[in-house]
Structure formats: C-alpha cells, structure tokens
XYZ file of C-alpha atoms in Angstrom:
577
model
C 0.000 0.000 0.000
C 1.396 3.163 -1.435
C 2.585 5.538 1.933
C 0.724 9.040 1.390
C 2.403 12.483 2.776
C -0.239 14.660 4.124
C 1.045 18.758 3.059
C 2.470 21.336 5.460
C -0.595 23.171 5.245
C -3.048 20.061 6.239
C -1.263 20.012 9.573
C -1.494 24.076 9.853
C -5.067 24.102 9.432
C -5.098 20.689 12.085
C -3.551 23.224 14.527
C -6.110 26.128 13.459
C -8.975 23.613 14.056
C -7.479 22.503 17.724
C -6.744 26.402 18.370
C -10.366 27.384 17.637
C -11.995 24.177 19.322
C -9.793 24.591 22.306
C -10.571 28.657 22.483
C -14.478 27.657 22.160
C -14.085 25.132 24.980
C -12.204 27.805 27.093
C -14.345 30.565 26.463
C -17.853 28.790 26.674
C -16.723 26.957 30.478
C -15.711 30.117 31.319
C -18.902 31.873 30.507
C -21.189 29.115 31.909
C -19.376 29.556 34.914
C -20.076 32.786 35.213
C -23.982 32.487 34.148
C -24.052 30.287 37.057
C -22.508 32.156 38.968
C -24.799 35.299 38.146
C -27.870 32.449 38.868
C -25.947 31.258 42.203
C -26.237 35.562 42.888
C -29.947 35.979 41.648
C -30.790 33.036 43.646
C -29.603 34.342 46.828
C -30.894 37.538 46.427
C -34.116 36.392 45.903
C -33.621 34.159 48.977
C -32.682 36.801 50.674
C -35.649 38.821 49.800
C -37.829 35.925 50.764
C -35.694 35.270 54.197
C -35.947 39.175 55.314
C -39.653 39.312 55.012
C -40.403 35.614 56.796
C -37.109 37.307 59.318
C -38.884 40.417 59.746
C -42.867 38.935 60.574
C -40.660 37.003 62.715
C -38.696 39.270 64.577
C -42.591 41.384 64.569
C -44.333 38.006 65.801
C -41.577 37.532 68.944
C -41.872 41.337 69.642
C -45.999 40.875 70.186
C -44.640 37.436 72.140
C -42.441 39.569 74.199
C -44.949 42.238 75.062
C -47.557 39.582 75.402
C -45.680 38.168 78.045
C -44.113 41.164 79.665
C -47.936 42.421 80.165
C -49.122 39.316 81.124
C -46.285 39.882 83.670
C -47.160 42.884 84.653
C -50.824 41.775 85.551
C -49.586 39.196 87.388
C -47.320 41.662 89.460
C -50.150 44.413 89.728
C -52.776 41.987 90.842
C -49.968 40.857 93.890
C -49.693 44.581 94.420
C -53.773 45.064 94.760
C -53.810 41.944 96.943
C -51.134 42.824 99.353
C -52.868 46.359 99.463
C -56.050 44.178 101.067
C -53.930 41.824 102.774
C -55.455 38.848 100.785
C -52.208 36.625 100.419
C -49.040 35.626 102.501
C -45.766 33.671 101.060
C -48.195 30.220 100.469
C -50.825 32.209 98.379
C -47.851 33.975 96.252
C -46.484 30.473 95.428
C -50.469 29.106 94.387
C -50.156 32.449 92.476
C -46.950 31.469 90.763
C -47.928 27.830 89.858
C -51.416 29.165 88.490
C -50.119 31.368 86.247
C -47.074 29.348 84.888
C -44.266 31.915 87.071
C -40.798 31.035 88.187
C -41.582 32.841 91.517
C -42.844 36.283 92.514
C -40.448 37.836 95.090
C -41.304 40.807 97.265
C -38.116 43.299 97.910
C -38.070 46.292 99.843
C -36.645 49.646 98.920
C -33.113 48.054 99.941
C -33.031 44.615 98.026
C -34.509 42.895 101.250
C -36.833 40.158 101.040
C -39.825 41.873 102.322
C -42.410 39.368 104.528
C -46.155 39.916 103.957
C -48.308 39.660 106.971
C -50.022 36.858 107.891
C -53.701 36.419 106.640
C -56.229 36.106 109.369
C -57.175 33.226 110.975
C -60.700 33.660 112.393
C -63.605 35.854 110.973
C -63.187 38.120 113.677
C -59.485 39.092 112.245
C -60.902 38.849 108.734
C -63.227 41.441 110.111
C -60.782 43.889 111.993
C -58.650 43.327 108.452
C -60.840 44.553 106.114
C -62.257 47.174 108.277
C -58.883 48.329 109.789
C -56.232 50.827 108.732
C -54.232 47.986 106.343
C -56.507 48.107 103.842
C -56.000 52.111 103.562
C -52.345 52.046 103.997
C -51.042 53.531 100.381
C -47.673 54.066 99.763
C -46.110 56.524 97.811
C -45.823 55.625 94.004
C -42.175 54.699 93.468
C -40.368 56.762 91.010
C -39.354 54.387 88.279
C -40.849 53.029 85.136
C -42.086 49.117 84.969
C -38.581 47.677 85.029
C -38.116 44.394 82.569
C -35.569 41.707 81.443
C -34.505 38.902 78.906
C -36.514 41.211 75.663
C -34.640 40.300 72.595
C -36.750 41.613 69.994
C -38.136 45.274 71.188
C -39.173 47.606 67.940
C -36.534 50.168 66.874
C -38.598 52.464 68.969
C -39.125 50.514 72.247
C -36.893 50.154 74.828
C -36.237 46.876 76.836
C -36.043 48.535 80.087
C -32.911 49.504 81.662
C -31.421 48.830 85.377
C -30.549 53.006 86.017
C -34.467 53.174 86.175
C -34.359 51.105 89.699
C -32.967 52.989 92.914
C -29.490 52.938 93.697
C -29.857 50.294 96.304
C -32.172 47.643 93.992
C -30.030 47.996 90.946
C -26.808 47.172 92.997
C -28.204 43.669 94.125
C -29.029 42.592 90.609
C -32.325 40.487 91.500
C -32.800 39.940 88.162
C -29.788 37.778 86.951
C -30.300 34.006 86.626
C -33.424 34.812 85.301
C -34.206 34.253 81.637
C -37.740 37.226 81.362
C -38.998 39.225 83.905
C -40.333 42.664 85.203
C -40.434 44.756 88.535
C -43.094 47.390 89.359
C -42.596 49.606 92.303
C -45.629 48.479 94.772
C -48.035 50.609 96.517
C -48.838 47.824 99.138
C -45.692 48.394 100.634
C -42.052 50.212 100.323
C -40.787 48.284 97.669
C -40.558 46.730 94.420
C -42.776 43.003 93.254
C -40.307 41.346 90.851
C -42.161 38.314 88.745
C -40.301 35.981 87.014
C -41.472 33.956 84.118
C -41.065 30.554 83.613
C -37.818 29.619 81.487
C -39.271 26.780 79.955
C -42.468 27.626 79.163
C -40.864 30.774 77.511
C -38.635 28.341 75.400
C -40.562 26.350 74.530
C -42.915 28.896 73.256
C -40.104 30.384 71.532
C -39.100 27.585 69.831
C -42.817 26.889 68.632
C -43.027 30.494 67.281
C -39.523 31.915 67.303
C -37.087 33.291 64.382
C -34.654 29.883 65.359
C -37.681 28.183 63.871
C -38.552 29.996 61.180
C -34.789 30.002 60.261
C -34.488 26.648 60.425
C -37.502 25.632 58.532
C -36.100 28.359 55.816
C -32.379 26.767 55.739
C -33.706 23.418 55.012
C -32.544 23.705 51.317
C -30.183 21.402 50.044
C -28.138 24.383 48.303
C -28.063 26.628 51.615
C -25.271 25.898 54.004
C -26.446 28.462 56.390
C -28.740 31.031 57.271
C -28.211 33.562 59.803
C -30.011 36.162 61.677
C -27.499 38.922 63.205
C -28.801 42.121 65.282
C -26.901 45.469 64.899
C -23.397 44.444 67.126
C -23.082 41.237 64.720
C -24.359 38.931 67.845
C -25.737 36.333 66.125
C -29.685 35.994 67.260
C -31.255 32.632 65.320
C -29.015 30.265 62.860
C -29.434 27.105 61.325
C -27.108 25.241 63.557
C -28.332 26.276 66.914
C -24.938 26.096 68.566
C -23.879 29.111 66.690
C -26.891 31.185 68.406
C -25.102 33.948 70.897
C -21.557 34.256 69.026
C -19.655 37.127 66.973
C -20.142 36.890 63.664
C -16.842 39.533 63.081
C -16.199 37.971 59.742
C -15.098 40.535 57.033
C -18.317 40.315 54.468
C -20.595 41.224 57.767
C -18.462 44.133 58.742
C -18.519 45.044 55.483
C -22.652 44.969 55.374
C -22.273 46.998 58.646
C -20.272 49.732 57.568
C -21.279 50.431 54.377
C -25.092 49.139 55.242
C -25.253 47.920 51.754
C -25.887 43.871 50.766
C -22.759 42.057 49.913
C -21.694 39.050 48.671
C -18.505 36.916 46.959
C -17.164 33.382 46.965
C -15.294 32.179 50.226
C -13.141 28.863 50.734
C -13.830 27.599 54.489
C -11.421 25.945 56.668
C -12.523 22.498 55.210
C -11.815 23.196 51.866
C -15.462 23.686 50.525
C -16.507 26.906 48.424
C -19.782 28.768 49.190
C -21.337 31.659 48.383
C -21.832 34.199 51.416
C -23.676 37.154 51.032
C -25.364 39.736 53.818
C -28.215 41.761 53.535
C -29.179 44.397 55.539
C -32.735 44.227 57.393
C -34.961 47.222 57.816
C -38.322 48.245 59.390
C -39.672 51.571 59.344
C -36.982 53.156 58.115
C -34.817 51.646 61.067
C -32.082 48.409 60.784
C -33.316 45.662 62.718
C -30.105 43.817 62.088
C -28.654 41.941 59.382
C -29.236 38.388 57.333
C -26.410 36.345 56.184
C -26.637 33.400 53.740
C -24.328 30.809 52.679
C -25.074 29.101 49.390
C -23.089 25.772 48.724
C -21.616 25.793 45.189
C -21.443 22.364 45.113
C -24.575 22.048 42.825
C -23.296 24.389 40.548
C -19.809 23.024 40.294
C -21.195 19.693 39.932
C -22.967 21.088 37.447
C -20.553 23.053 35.860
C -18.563 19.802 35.348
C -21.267 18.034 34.071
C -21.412 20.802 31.221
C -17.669 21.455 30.583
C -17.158 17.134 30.081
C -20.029 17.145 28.145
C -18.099 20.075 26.126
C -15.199 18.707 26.183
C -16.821 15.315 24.469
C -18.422 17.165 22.056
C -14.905 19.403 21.191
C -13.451 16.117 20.782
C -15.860 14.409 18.246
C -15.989 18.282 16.471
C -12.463 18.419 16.222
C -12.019 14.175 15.298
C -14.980 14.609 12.343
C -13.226 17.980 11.373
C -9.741 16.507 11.513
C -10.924 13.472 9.273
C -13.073 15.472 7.390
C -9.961 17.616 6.174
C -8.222 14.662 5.699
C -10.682 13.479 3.791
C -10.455 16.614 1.474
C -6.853 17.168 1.454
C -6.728 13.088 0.312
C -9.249 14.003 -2.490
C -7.119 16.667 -3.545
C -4.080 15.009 -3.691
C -5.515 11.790 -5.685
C -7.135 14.523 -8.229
C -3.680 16.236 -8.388
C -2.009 13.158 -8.736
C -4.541 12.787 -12.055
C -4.031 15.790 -12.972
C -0.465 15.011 -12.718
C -1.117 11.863 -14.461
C -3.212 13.165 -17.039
C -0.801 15.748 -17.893
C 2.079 13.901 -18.084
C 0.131 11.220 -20.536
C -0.719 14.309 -22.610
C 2.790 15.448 -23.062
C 3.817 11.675 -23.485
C 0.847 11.719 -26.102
C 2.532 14.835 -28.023
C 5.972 13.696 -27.804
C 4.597 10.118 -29.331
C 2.678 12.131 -32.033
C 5.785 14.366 -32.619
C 7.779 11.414 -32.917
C 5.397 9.577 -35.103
C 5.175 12.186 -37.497
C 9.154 12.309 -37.317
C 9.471 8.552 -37.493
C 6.398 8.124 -40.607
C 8.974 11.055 -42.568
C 12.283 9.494 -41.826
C 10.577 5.669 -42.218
C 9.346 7.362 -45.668
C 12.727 8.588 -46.891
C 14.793 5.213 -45.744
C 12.442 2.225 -46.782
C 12.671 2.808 -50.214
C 16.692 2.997 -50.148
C 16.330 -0.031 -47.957
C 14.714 -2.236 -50.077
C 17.005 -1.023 -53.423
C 20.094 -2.387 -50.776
C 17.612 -5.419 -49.489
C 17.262 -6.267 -53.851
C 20.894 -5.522 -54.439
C 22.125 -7.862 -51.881
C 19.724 -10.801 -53.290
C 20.944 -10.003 -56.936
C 24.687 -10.187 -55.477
C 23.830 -13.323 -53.572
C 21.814 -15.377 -56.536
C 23.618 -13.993 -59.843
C 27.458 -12.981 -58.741
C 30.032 -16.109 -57.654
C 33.298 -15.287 -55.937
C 36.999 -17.115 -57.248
C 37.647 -17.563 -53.951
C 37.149 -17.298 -50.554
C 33.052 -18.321 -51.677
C 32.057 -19.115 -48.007
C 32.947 -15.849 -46.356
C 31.509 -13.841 -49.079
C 28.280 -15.791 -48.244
C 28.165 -14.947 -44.711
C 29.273 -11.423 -45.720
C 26.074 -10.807 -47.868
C 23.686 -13.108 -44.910
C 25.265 -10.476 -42.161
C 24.012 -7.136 -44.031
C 20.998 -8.787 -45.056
C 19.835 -9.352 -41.287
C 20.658 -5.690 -40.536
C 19.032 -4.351 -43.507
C 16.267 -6.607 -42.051
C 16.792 -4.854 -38.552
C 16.767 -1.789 -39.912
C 13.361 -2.568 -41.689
C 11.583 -3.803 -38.524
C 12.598 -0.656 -36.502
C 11.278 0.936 -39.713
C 7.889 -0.586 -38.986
C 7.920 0.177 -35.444
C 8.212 3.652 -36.519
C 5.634 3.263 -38.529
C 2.975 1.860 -35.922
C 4.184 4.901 -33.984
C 2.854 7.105 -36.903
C -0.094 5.715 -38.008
C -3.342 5.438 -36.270
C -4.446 1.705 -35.229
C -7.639 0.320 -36.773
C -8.330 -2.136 -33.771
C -10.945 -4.858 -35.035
C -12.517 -6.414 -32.103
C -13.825 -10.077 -31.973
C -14.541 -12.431 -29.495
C -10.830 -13.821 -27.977
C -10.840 -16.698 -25.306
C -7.636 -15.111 -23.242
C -6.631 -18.732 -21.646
C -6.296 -19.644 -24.897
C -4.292 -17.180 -26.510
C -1.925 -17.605 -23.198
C -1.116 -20.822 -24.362
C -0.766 -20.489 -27.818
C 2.307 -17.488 -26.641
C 3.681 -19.793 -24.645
C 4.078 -22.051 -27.401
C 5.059 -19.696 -29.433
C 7.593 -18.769 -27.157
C 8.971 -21.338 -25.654
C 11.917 -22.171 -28.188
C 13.853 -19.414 -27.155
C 12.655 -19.670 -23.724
C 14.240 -22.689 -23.312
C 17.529 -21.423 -24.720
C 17.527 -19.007 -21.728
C 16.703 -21.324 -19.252
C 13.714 -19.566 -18.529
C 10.379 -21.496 -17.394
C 7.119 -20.650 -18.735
C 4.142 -21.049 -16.564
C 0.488 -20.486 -17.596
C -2.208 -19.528 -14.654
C -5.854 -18.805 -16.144
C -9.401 -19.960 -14.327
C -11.162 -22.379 -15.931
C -14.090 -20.760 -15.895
C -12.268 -17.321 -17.590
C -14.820 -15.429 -20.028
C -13.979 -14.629 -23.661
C -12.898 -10.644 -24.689
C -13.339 -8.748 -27.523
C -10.509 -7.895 -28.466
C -7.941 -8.059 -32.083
C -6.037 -10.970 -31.870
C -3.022 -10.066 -33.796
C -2.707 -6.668 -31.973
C -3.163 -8.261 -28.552
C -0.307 -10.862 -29.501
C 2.063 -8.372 -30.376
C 1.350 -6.331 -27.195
C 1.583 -10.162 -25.378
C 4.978 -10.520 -27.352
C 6.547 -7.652 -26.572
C 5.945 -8.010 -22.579
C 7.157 -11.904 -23.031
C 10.257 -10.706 -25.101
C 10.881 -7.793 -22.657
C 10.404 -10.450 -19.310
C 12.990 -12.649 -21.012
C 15.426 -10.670 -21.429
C 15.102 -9.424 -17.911
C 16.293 -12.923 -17.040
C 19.894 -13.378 -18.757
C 20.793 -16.246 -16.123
C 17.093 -17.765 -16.684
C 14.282 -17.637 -13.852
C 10.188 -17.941 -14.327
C 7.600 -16.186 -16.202
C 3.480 -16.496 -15.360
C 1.075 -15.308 -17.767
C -1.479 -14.811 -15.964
C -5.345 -13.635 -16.654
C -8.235 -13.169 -13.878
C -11.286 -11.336 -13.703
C -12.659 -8.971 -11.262
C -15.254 -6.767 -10.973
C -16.217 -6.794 -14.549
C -12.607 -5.949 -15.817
C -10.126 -8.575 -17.294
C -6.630 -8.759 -15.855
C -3.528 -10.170 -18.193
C -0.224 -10.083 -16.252
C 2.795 -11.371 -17.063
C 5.379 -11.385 -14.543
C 9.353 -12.207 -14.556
C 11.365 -13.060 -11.567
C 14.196 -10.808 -12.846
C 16.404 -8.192 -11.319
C 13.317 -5.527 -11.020
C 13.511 -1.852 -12.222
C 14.814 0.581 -10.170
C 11.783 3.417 -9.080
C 13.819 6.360 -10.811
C 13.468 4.251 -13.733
C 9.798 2.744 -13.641
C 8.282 5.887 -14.512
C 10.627 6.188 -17.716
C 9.631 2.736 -18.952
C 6.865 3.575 -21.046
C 8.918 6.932 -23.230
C 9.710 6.020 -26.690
C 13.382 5.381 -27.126
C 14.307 4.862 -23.515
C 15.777 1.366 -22.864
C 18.414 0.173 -20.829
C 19.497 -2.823 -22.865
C 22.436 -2.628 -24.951
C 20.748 -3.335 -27.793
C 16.968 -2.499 -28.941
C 15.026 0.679 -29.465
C 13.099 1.012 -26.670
C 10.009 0.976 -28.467
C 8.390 -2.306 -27.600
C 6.693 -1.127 -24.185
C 5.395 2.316 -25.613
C 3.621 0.081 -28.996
C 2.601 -1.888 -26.301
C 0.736 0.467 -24.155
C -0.560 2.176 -26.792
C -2.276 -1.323 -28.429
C -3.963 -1.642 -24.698
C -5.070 1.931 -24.861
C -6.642 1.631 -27.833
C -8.542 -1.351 -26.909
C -9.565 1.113 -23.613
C -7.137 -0.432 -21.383
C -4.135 0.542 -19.250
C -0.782 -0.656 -18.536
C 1.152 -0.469 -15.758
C 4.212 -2.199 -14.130
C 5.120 -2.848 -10.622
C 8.787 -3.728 -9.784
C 11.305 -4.212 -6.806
C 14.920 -4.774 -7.336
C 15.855 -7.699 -6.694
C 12.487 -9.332 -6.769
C 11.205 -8.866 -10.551
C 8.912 -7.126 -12.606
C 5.513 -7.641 -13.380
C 3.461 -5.952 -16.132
C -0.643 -5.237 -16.050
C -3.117 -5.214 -18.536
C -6.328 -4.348 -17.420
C -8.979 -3.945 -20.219
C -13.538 -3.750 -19.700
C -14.890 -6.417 -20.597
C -17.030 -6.102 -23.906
C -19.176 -8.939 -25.045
C-alpha cells in the first residue's frame, strides 16, 4: 500500500482547528461559569428577599410574644400589688399564684433589696373582720419613682426600649435580682415600700419560643439542600437565630458582615472555608420603618453548581473532541481528495505530453521511415541479386556470410522501420470475441523455443471458468509478445515467467510477470517513453507500442517492480461482449 504524505498546510489548518476548538471550549466553560454564577447571585438575592420578610414577621411576631408576656407579667405583678394592698395573700398564696399562672416565683423586695415578709392572713372571721375594716386596707404608699422595670426582651421595635437597670434605685439595681433569670419585670408596689419582681417561667418561655420563634422559622427556611447556612445577626453582629443552633449567641466579626455593617449595603462573593469547601456568602441588611433591625447572612453551597458546571464542561469537552475528530478526518478526507485529483491531474498531464511527444515522434518517425524504406529495399534487392547472380573465385564461403550479415541488418533496420511506422499511423483495432486462456497458451508455445535457450520457465495460470474478450487478436499478440520478449530478457541467467489472466469486478486482468532483477523506481516511470531502454541493444520501443495497443482497446498498462524481486506488467482492459 502506497505511503501518502499529508502537506504542510493540512497540519497548519489541524492546529487552526485545535486552536479554535480549544478557544471555544475555554471561552464557553468560562462563561457558563459565570452564568451560574450570576444564577448562584440571583438566587440568593431572591432568597434573601424571601428570608428578610419571613425574618422580619418574625422578629414582629416575637416582639408581640415579648410584650404579650411582659404584660401578662405585669398583671400578674399588679394583681400581687392590689392583693397585698387588702392583705389577701401571705408567702403560700404567692407560690399558688406562681404555679397558676405558669411563674418562676414572685419575690417581694423592699426599697433596699430585702426580702420583704407579707403579713399573715387572718385566721378567724373576727381578724378577717378587723382586716378589712382596719387601717391595712387604707395604707397607700407613695408611688415609686421608676418606670415598669423588665428583662430577657430580645426583639423590642426600633422604637421601644427593653427597660434599663438606672431606672431602679441605687440600692435595687446594685443587688441585681434579676440575673439568673431568663424574662422578667419589677413594678414599684403601693402595698408596701418596695418593688414586686415576677419571674417567668424559662421553659415555658422556650418552649414557646421555639414553637413560634425566628430559630424556627430560620431553620424551617435553611432546610434547602443548596443553603449551608442562614443567619439572623442584630446590629453588634451577635448572632440571634441560625441554622445550627450552637452558633446562636456568638460574633459573627467575619469581614463580608463588617462590610454589610459599615457600608449598610448587601454584599456578597465566593469564600473557601477551613474544610476546603466553596460557598457563596452574602449579607443583607434588614430594615423596618426606616430603622435596621439587624442583618441576614446566607451561605449558598456551590457544590450544585460546580457539579454542574462539570457536568457541562465534560459534556463540552466530548463534544470538542468528536468536532475536532470529524473535522480533523473530514480535512483529511479533502486534502486526500485533492491530492488523488492532483495526482490525475499530474497523471493526465504527463500522458498528454507523453501523447505529443509520441505524435511528434510519429510524425518524425512516418517522414524518416518514408525517406529510408525505399533505399532499404534497393540495398535489401541488391544484396539478393549479389547473392543469386554474382560467384566469388575464392574465398566463396565468407563472401556468403558477408552478404547473410548485411541482409539481417538491412532486415533490422526494416523492422525498426515498422515500429516507426505503428508509432505514426493510427491503429484500426478490429474487435472479436478472444478466449484469453487460450491465446496464453498459444504465446507460450510460441515462445517457448527461445525460452528454453535461456533457461527460462514458462508457466500459464488462467481460471477455468475465464470469459472470452473482444478484443484483435493479432494486436493483442504483439502487445503479449513484446511483454514476453521484454520479461525474457530481464532474465539473462534464466528464472520464471506467469502469464497470468483473472477477472474482477467486470474488468479482465492479463499479467505477465518475470522473476528478474526488477527496475529501479527512478526508472519505472521512464519505462513507457519512446526510445528509452536500458538494454544494450533495442530501441526502446516495444513497451510504448505496447501500451498504446492496450489503450486503444480502452485499457491501461502499468508495471510494478522491486529490485531484486522482478517485474511484473498489467493489462487491465472492460470487458465487452
């Protein structure tokens, strides 16, 4: 199988192609990864949106909890306050009071941070008597000079206040009644000189909390696969509700929420934790009323969207592949075409030059064949006249030979004469029906006489059941000869030659093949010019008379050599019935 040499150029625009794939590839992973990025961004603003209004009727439904239970409360303590004024309950009652109501305990300080004693409640009807009608139920203290003191509000309105521990008297605020205890309030009492401090019950308040509270709601709202975290910060970055409840109480002093804080503006970019893993964080800025409740951070896994982005850039990178492998192969495909139609081109032209130089030549040969034949044959009749009328004295023998010796090279000289000739003048090929295996034989006959004189074996190889050709028989024989003359003489020390004829694919095949020294390839391309022969003697015109009987019967000729191995010659020819 003949090796073919793709061009410079093929490989160039190879390269181009690979350039342009690869820059596509490049270009369209690195904009997909930014549309999902941009998507990763819309989508966590729009969460965000979504978060700040469920955050804000949260932080709105624990500020009505937290003033639902500070007045509550403050019923509680006011209703002590009117029943001490009647001296309707001691330390038992207060405790009933408590466990009714669902309170921690209700303490009773004095102006000082003493635990104040109520009296005892009467005991008979006649002290129930001298009770209600005495001066107890008159007494009235002075109303004490601070607001209704509370504790433990997380969520007051911008515009509320919690309650603050300057309100309380010196001596109250410096024994702290109200630490260790999770929601309470103190009202100054009018029963006696003091304060009533309730506390509420810490886990009825959590657990009301969590039923109702923003830890809930931010919980239920961070359930998305795609959201690492969601967070809930007030205005010192103290983190209030967050999907992992263990984080509830820190700092969050991370740079995108100081960021959100000074510049009060949302925020967001691509962060690398600790562990390796890449989220998106952004913070948003939560306002009510024209006041900043506190701030909403959100952590968006990428890992959908890398995954995703993955997905796409393999699934690019298969179909880059299998563009670039059909474009690679389809340019090959081209660049093949064009070579085989430049090679007959090539071809072509070079059998149209070889066509020119044969006509040139004939015309040449049919005007010097013209002017010598007829001189020829005056010498050819001279030399029989000399032979058959004129006797030597002497020396009779080698005048004999003398006369024999010009006759065979006026005889030579004829015969390249003809050749000439057939150069010159156009072939009128008549066509009739030729059984090849046949006509293979009757060569080898023919030739085997001198054949054997060269030691050379003749060997005929034809299918039996080999169909007949038009073709003309003494044309076809002298193309047949002059392959069988020119394969024998390839063989000076004697070898084998195969005539050989098979058909395929509607076209008959006649080779004959020597097992001589081969042709060199600079040569094998020269074979076929007129007047080209290596041989020391001939006229290098039997393989160009050749080729151009197959030709004219619509056939080719071609040889196929290697040195060293011999030569064998093709005729391939339609069959025509």
């Amino acid at each position: 199988m003949r090796k073919i040499f793709l061009p410079h150029h093929f490989l160039a625009s190879v390269a181009l192609l690979l350039a342009l794939v690869s820059i596509y590839a490049f270009s369209e992973s690195q904009r997909l990864r930014g549309e999902l990025m941009r998507q990763t961004e819309a989508k966590g603003r729009a969460l965000a949106a979504a978060l700040e209004t469920g955050a804000k009727n949260a932080v709105l439904g624990n500020t009505l909890l937290e003033e639902q239970i500070s007045q509550r409360l403050l019923d509680n303590a006011r209703l002590v306050d009117r029943l001490l004024m009647f001296g309707a309950v001691d330390q038992e009652e207060l405790k009933k009071i408590s466990a009714m109501n669902h309170l921690a305990k209700v303490e009773l300080l004095d102006s000082e941070g003493r635990q104040w004693e109520p009296p005892p409640l009467p005991r008979t009807p006649m002290e129930m008597k001298e009770r209600m009608h005495g001066t107890f139920g008159e007494q009235s203290f002075p109303h004490p000079p601070f607001r209704p003191f509370m504790w433990g509000r997380h969520w007051p309105l911008p515009k509320q206040k919690a309650g603050a521990s300057e309100d309380l008297p010196p001596l109250l605020k410096e024994k702290k009644f109200w630490e260790g205890s999770l929601f309470g309030v103190a009202i100054g009492a009018r029963a006696f000189p003091g304060v009533i401090v309730v506390h509420a019950n810490a886990e009825y308040i959590v657990n009301f909390k969590n039923e109702i509270g923003v830890q809930r709601q931010i919980e239920e709202l961070g359930h998305q696969s795609d959201i690492d975290y969601v967070a809930l910060l007030d205005k010192n970055l103290k983190i209030l509700a967050h999907t992992n409840r263990a984080m509830v109480g820190a700092e969050a002093k991370d740079d995108i929420a100081l960021r959100v804080k000074s510049v009060g503006q949302g925020w967001g970019e691509v962060v690398e934790l600790d562990s390796g893993k890449r989220i998106y964080e952004m913070a948003e800025p939560i306002r009510l009323d024209g006041s900043q409740l506190g701030f909403l951070k959100i952590g968006l896994s990428l890992n959908p969207v890398e995954a995703a982005w993955r997905n796409s850039v393999n699934s690019m990178i298969v179909l880059s592949l299998s563009l670039l492998g059909v474009g690679i192969l389809g340019m090959a495909f081209i660049f093949y075409n064009q070579q085989s139609h430049a090679r007959q081109v090539k071809a072509l032209e070079a059998e149209v030059a070889q066509r020119e130089r044969l006509s040139t030549l004939g015309n040449m040969a049919a005007t010097v064949a013209h002017e010598l034949r007829n001189p020829l044959n005056s010498v050819s009749m001279g030399l029989q006249r000399l032979k058959g009328e004129f006797r030597p004295t002497q020396d009779e023998e080698q005048y004999s030979r003398f006369i024999e010796l010009m006759r065979s090279e006026v005889e030579r000289l004829n015969s390249i004469v003809e050749e000439f000739l057939s150069l010159a003048r156009p072939m009128e090929i008549k066509p009739e029906p030729v059984r090849i295996d046949e006509l293979l034989q009757e060569m080898a006959v023919l030739a085997e006489g001198d054949a054997k004189s060269k030691r050379v074996q003749i060997k005929v190889v034809v299918p039996p059941d080999l169909p007949a050709a038009r073709v003309d028989r003494n044309y076809f024989k002298q193309a047949l000869l002059n392959l069988i003359l020119n394969g024998m003489q390839a063989m000076p020390q004697g070898g084998g030659l195969t005539l050989e004829a098979n058909l395929s694919r509607g076209t008959m095949v006649v080779s004959v093949t020597d097992t001589g020294d081969g042709i060199p390839e600079d040569i094998l391309p020269r074979i076929f010019d007129p007047y080209f022969t290596t041989k020391t003697k001939g006229a290098g015109l039997g393989l160009p008379i050749a080729r151009r009987i197959v030709e004219a019967h619509g056939g080719a000729l071609t040889a196929e050599s290697k040195v060293g191995q011999g030569t064998c010659f093709n005729i391939t020819f339609p069959i025509t019935r």
